[in-house]
């Protein structure tokens, strides 16, 4: 057991080394850097496949087998095969490095300051646990990504005096999806930007409009959340009189600088937003930690996080790398034209029906455990926007909606599994509870997205 623990720790550190090499290659293009991070990607995939089990392993091995068959029959040579293991390194880099922002906030005491502020507000009579927890996810979740669910749940448990635990947890899970529709710090947003070579500024505003409408539906549907066993949690909320740590003001300044630099550098640099936010996730926290005189503590926390990363993320590593390998293989086939033709025919040339079918395919496949990244890469790599008479931005937003809806309804998605753990409720029960909400969002948001095209906005 000690040997496996040590091996997993070394593989976790290799994950971060691979991501840093990828970032360097974006500013100093060199084929040997691409070779290096691709080889490391293959090594990580090999050990991840050995470590994972069940349906995920079957899906990953299927993708590898299908991709290898395409490479072999297409006679592409060895270099494309090797580079296939590094094809999705941009997404893995974002997925691995963005949590460093949350690690820094925790080390600096910013999250403790936020918790104390929430406690103070609760004590002063601002008792709106569902509203406040939703807003917390909708704001800090845009930066902290997946980790925000557990953070806000912990803040709620220690701060709110009266709430229904399962109802609140499902509500914040829905809030997480609000961020998925627009935040450049999320993998799904980064993926569609890369797939269709569009800027965040091309789709970010539309994503936020869809997010605000989604939020409104969440508010309306909140009273309809009802679990069979969900009693009220009642406790006394107290503010720590001895708290003398970081101020909330420091959190605001750090967040504003981070977001501001993200958009400024995206405008100034010749790299995409995905690379910019990944770079800032590494550089800015270390600089801020140095000036805050907490660098040593932060480095220790980062090291511990890196050591445990492979063990925590082996499923995601396997799926992301194998999906990239398969996606690159598809580029050597005519499958894209075939899929585009089939979708065009079954949608009768209707843009709205095309939107609905893409979203339905993602949701249905997610129900049997197929990760949305596989669906988005498979469909996104295959579609030609001009075939359907739409812009790349429109298809990018369609796939964003498809990913968001699918992960909110799939009992296999990370956010549903995390919520299941937080509320001690089976994932299928959560998915069923969320089904009416997602059905309403499906209809409304697909129509709103289509209206962008119909009115000529997209």
XYZ file of C-alpha atoms in Angstrom:
458
model
C 0.000 0.000 0.000
C 2.872 2.388 0.802
C 4.385 1.687 -2.635
C 1.113 2.538 -4.390
C 0.752 5.690 -2.305
C 4.262 6.795 -3.240
C 3.685 5.976 -6.916
C 0.428 7.929 -6.980
C 2.198 10.843 -5.313
C 4.906 10.863 -8.010
C 2.267 10.622 -10.744
C 0.443 13.575 -9.182
C 3.601 15.664 -9.344
C 4.093 14.504 -12.948
C 0.623 15.867 -13.746
C 1.740 19.350 -12.729
C 5.115 19.068 -14.471
C 3.293 18.076 -17.661
C 0.964 21.070 -17.361
C 3.852 23.491 -16.857
C 5.651 22.088 -19.919
C 2.464 22.576 -21.929
C 2.210 26.204 -20.788
C 5.830 26.868 -21.749
C 5.161 25.412 -25.210
C 2.387 27.952 -25.771
C 4.839 30.840 -25.467
C 7.943 29.125 -26.863
C 6.716 26.725 -29.565
C 9.006 23.736 -29.891
C 8.199 20.298 -31.245
C 10.303 18.632 -28.548
C 8.165 20.251 -25.858
C 5.088 18.824 -27.604
C 6.763 15.415 -27.752
C 7.614 15.639 -24.051
C 4.191 16.537 -22.680
C 2.583 14.012 -25.061
C 4.846 11.222 -23.731
C 4.026 12.267 -20.154
C 0.342 12.244 -21.112
C 0.698 8.673 -22.369
C 2.408 7.645 -19.115
C -0.351 9.246 -17.023
C -3.017 7.566 -19.148
C -1.365 4.156 -18.782
C -1.364 4.301 -14.995
C -4.809 5.909 -14.878
C -6.286 3.029 -16.894
C -4.743 0.581 -14.431
C -6.183 2.513 -11.487
C -9.746 3.106 -12.685
C -12.504 0.503 -12.784
C -15.980 -0.157 -14.111
C -17.697 1.749 -16.891
C -15.074 4.488 -17.027
C -12.357 1.973 -17.907
C -14.573 0.423 -20.603
C -15.254 3.837 -22.161
C -11.575 4.855 -22.058
C -10.360 1.579 -23.584
C -13.021 1.849 -26.292
C -11.853 5.353 -27.199
C -8.239 4.194 -27.317
C -9.080 1.171 -29.454
C -11.199 3.195 -31.885
C -8.584 5.946 -32.132
C -5.764 3.457 -32.673
C -7.745 1.704 -35.409
C -8.267 5.020 -37.221
C -4.603 5.976 -36.908
C -3.526 2.556 -38.197
C -5.886 2.464 -41.182
C -5.120 6.077 -42.079
C -1.356 5.377 -42.092
C -0.654 8.637 -40.317
C 2.737 7.699 -38.931
C 3.865 7.691 -35.302
C 3.993 11.426 -34.596
C 0.213 12.079 -34.782
C -0.349 9.012 -32.589
C 2.061 10.351 -29.981
C 0.600 13.846 -30.139
C -2.861 12.375 -29.617
C -1.945 11.768 -25.973
C -1.226 15.484 -25.610
C -4.161 16.730 -27.658
C -6.248 17.664 -24.623
C -3.352 18.886 -22.519
C -4.841 22.385 -22.645
C -7.938 21.137 -20.820
C -5.946 19.068 -18.346
C -3.763 22.095 -17.611
C -6.820 24.203 -16.856
C -8.387 21.405 -14.809
C -5.223 20.902 -12.726
C -4.059 24.481 -12.268
C -7.281 26.395 -11.581
C -7.635 24.713 -8.129
C -4.389 26.458 -7.136
C -6.461 29.621 -6.849
C -8.634 27.982 -4.192
C -5.549 26.598 -2.451
C -4.082 30.087 -2.228
C -7.344 31.560 -0.939
C -7.425 28.903 1.763
C -3.760 29.387 2.740
C -4.162 33.169 2.833
C -7.230 32.897 5.071
C -9.565 34.490 2.538
C -12.092 31.657 2.722
C -12.081 31.824 6.528
C -12.768 35.547 6.273
C -15.677 34.830 3.946
C -17.074 32.280 6.389
C -16.850 34.741 9.282
C -18.652 37.394 7.229
C -21.458 34.962 6.463
C -21.701 34.099 10.171
C -21.888 37.770 11.069
C -24.625 38.399 8.529
C -26.588 35.442 9.876
C -26.245 36.675 13.441
C -27.496 40.134 12.460
C -30.702 38.721 11.074
C -29.933 38.311 7.362
C -31.303 34.780 7.370
C -31.542 33.797 3.734
C -29.496 30.581 3.575
C -30.655 29.471 0.125
C -30.245 32.862 -1.508
C -26.866 33.535 0.080
C -25.437 30.084 -0.652
C -26.560 30.345 -4.286
C -24.891 33.746 -4.654
C -21.713 32.420 -3.046
C -21.468 29.628 -5.609
C -22.406 31.969 -8.469
C -19.534 34.305 -7.537
C -16.619 32.378 -6.015
C -17.589 29.291 -8.007
C -16.678 31.129 -11.203
C -13.073 31.191 -9.933
C -12.813 28.113 -7.710
C -14.608 25.745 -10.077
C -15.483 22.289 -8.713
C -14.067 22.905 -5.239
C -16.612 25.640 -4.538
C -19.382 23.089 -3.853
C -17.656 21.605 -0.815
C -16.449 25.025 0.376
C -19.890 26.647 0.321
C -21.495 23.559 1.859
C -19.012 23.749 4.730
C -19.689 27.465 5.164
C -23.430 26.728 5.261
C -23.022 23.955 7.835
C -21.011 26.231 10.131
C -22.891 29.484 9.566
C -26.608 29.110 8.882
C -28.922 28.605 11.847
C -31.839 26.941 10.038
C -32.064 25.209 6.651
C -32.922 21.931 4.956
C -29.606 20.282 4.108
C -30.604 18.348 0.983
C -32.636 21.223 -0.419
C -29.755 23.650 0.070
C -27.177 21.261 -1.430
C -29.233 20.690 -4.570
C -29.767 24.461 -4.845
C -26.016 25.159 -4.774
C -25.434 22.344 -7.281
C -27.765 24.193 -9.624
C -25.851 27.409 -8.932
C -22.666 25.669 -10.032
C -24.169 25.177 -13.496
C -24.744 28.943 -13.734
C -20.956 29.352 -13.802
C -20.588 26.609 -16.422
C -22.452 28.707 -18.962
C -19.937 31.534 -19.083
C -16.910 31.331 -16.744
C -13.567 31.119 -18.625
C -12.174 29.205 -15.634
C -14.279 26.154 -16.513
C -13.118 23.284 -18.726
C -16.278 23.165 -20.834
C -15.970 26.856 -21.748
C -12.289 26.444 -22.546
C -13.011 23.419 -24.721
C -15.580 25.088 -26.986
C -13.334 28.131 -27.364
C -10.552 25.881 -28.665
C -12.781 23.619 -30.785
C -14.303 26.488 -32.746
C -11.425 28.962 -32.496
C -13.578 31.674 -30.968
C -12.738 34.250 -28.312
C -14.416 34.365 -24.919
C -15.642 37.835 -25.885
C -17.520 36.249 -28.799
C -19.680 34.036 -26.556
C -19.215 35.224 -22.967
C -21.983 37.814 -23.055
C -24.496 35.374 -24.535
C -23.450 32.776 -21.976
C -24.113 35.245 -19.166
C -27.571 36.021 -20.564
C -28.356 32.308 -20.620
C -26.925 32.055 -17.094
C -29.109 34.845 -15.726
C -32.224 33.221 -17.221
C -31.098 29.890 -15.766
C -30.691 31.584 -12.372
C -34.217 32.985 -12.573
C -35.609 29.500 -13.231
C -33.580 28.213 -10.253
C -35.207 30.782 -7.979
C -38.711 29.945 -9.223
C -38.121 26.196 -8.830
C -36.517 26.386 -5.366
C -39.807 25.862 -3.456
C -40.436 22.703 -5.488
C -37.327 20.913 -4.193
C -38.638 18.204 -1.909
C -36.785 15.146 -0.615
C -38.535 12.399 1.351
C -36.222 12.752 4.344
C -34.946 16.316 4.665
C -35.566 17.756 8.146
C -34.540 21.272 9.108
C -31.057 21.703 10.550
C -31.243 24.067 13.508
C -28.157 25.401 15.227
C -26.797 28.537 16.843
C -24.568 30.620 14.563
C -21.806 32.483 16.372
C -19.058 34.770 15.155
C -15.564 33.871 16.288
C -14.645 36.709 18.625
C -10.965 35.830 18.378
C -10.818 35.876 14.566
C -7.999 38.176 13.446
C -7.145 36.659 10.071
C -7.395 38.042 6.549
C -10.105 40.528 5.660
C -12.802 40.120 3.059
C -11.373 43.230 1.433
C -8.223 41.263 0.545
C -10.331 38.565 -1.130
C -12.102 41.175 -3.255
C -8.847 42.789 -4.346
C -7.271 39.457 -5.281
C -10.368 38.381 -7.226
C -10.622 41.683 -9.103
C -6.929 41.592 -10.034
C -7.244 37.974 -11.201
C -10.311 38.590 -13.354
C -8.986 41.911 -14.663
C -5.668 40.397 -15.693
C -7.454 37.470 -17.336
C -9.339 39.721 -19.731
C -6.461 42.152 -20.228
C -3.957 39.427 -21.110
C -6.488 37.671 -23.320
C -6.726 40.925 -25.278
C -2.963 41.610 -25.360
C -1.443 38.156 -25.843
C -1.574 35.932 -28.905
C -2.784 32.938 -26.866
C -6.343 31.947 -26.041
C -8.219 32.574 -22.800
C -7.713 28.980 -21.667
C -3.935 29.458 -21.671
C -4.195 32.883 -20.019
C -6.245 31.714 -17.037
C -4.067 28.609 -16.604
C -0.954 30.801 -16.549
C -2.469 33.219 -14.048
C -3.582 30.333 -11.832
C 0.095 29.451 -11.414
C 1.840 32.817 -11.430
C -0.489 35.194 -9.584
C -1.024 33.119 -6.397
C 2.736 32.617 -5.979
C 3.457 36.323 -6.461
C 0.640 37.287 -4.079
C 1.804 34.713 -1.535
C 5.342 36.126 -1.674
C 4.146 39.686 -1.025
C 1.779 38.408 1.693
C 4.691 36.582 3.362
C 2.951 33.208 3.251
C 4.975 31.733 0.387
C 6.439 28.842 2.392
C 3.028 27.755 3.703
C 1.526 28.079 0.237
C 4.278 25.988 -1.385
C 3.677 23.271 1.214
C -0.070 23.292 0.504
C 0.556 23.162 -3.247
C 2.939 20.233 -2.838
C 0.359 18.301 -0.815
C -2.296 19.093 -3.407
C -0.020 17.948 -6.247
C 0.828 14.689 -4.483
C -2.848 13.816 -4.107
C -3.972 15.007 -7.529
C -3.536 11.724 -9.453
C -5.447 9.738 -6.856
C -8.313 12.275 -6.869
C -8.464 12.917 -10.600
C -7.479 9.620 -12.212
C -10.916 9.175 -13.787
C -10.865 12.650 -15.298
C -7.273 12.212 -16.476
C -8.134 8.972 -18.252
C -11.252 10.387 -19.896
C -9.674 13.697 -20.957
C -6.536 12.153 -22.469
C -8.337 9.309 -24.251
C -10.996 11.716 -25.572
C -8.272 13.939 -27.002
C -6.582 10.914 -28.597
C -9.882 9.846 -30.161
C -10.719 13.389 -31.241
C -7.424 13.803 -33.091
C -7.969 10.440 -34.804
C -11.382 11.628 -36.048
C -9.650 14.479 -37.867
C -8.152 11.868 -40.231
C -11.539 10.479 -41.229
C -14.611 11.662 -43.094
C -16.785 10.943 -40.066
C -17.290 14.648 -39.495
C -19.029 15.103 -42.816
C -21.152 12.010 -42.167
C -22.268 13.185 -38.701
C -23.005 16.668 -40.015
C -25.044 15.179 -42.850
C -27.026 12.888 -40.534
C -27.798 15.684 -38.069
C -28.824 17.955 -40.914
C -31.206 15.331 -42.279
C -32.862 14.365 -39.001
C -33.314 18.029 -38.078
C -34.812 18.744 -41.540
C -32.457 21.683 -41.882
C -34.030 23.392 -38.859
C -31.549 25.207 -36.633
C -33.803 24.842 -33.612
C -34.270 21.089 -34.099
C -30.511 20.758 -34.554
C -30.018 22.553 -31.207
C -32.518 20.265 -29.480
C -31.021 17.067 -30.939
C -27.471 17.970 -29.897
C -28.626 18.709 -26.341
C -30.713 15.517 -26.200
C -27.834 13.373 -27.432
C -25.561 14.778 -24.720
C -28.144 14.253 -21.969
C -29.063 10.705 -23.024
C -25.464 9.529 -23.398
C -24.573 11.083 -20.045
C -27.218 8.877 -18.420
C -25.143 5.790 -19.237
C -21.913 7.298 -17.956
C -20.397 8.766 -21.123
C -18.614 11.956 -20.054
C -19.775 15.158 -21.828
C -16.203 15.887 -22.955
C -16.389 12.810 -25.194
C -19.701 13.955 -26.623
C -18.581 17.558 -27.127
C -15.281 16.574 -28.751
C -16.982 13.939 -30.897
C -19.749 16.261 -32.097
C -17.744 19.494 -32.015
C -14.878 18.053 -34.037
C -17.338 16.755 -36.604
C -19.686 19.668 -37.208
C -19.284 22.230 -39.944
C -21.216 25.375 -38.932
C -21.853 26.395 -42.537
C -23.736 23.121 -43.140
C -26.427 24.292 -40.739
C -26.270 27.954 -41.680
C -25.042 29.025 -38.241
C -21.931 30.658 -36.835
C -19.198 28.846 -34.879
C -20.275 30.889 -31.863
C -23.786 29.432 -32.068
C -22.563 25.838 -32.102
C -20.138 26.640 -29.261
C -23.043 27.901 -27.133
C -25.160 24.883 -28.123
C -22.460 22.548 -26.831
C -22.096 24.630 -23.659
C -25.797 24.188 -22.988
C -25.590 20.481 -23.839
C -22.690 19.918 -21.395
C -24.378 21.923 -18.633
C -27.749 20.192 -18.914
C -26.130 16.751 -19.172
C -23.990 17.122 -16.046
C -26.943 18.412 -14.023
C -28.974 15.328 -14.870
C -26.425 12.516 -15.021
C -25.936 10.349 -11.907
C -22.343 9.832 -13.131
C -21.312 13.506 -13.358
C -18.811 14.973 -10.923
C -21.141 17.600 -9.505
C -23.982 15.131 -8.900
C -21.597 12.655 -7.256
C -20.118 15.434 -5.112
C -23.601 16.567 -4.059
C -24.519 12.954 -3.352
C -21.596 12.718 -0.963
C -22.350 16.076 0.676
C -26.011 15.263 1.366
C -25.580 11.500 1.825
C -28.167 10.735 -0.848
C -27.863 8.336 -3.809
C -26.895 10.086 -7.060
C -29.889 8.678 -9.030
C -32.248 10.220 -6.443
C -30.626 13.615 -6.981
C -30.824 13.248 -10.753
C -34.540 12.401 -10.569
C -35.170 15.345 -8.246
C -33.461 17.637 -10.750
C -35.264 16.271 -13.818
C -38.292 18.656 -13.819
C -35.985 21.653 -13.324
C -33.691 20.621 -16.169
C -36.675 19.895 -18.428
C -37.892 23.464 -17.973
C -34.392 24.870 -18.496
C -33.989 22.704 -21.602
C -37.067 24.203 -23.256
C -36.489 27.814 -22.199
C -32.741 28.023 -22.817
C -32.863 26.237 -26.174
C -35.503 28.735 -27.331
C -33.495 31.687 -26.026
C -30.367 30.418 -27.766
C -32.288 29.931 -31.006
C -33.649 33.477 -30.687
C -30.055 34.761 -30.803
C -29.742 33.150 -34.234
C -33.254 34.061 -35.405
C -32.784 37.749 -34.591
C -29.379 37.839 -36.250
C -27.349 38.323 -33.061
C -25.388 35.145 -33.788
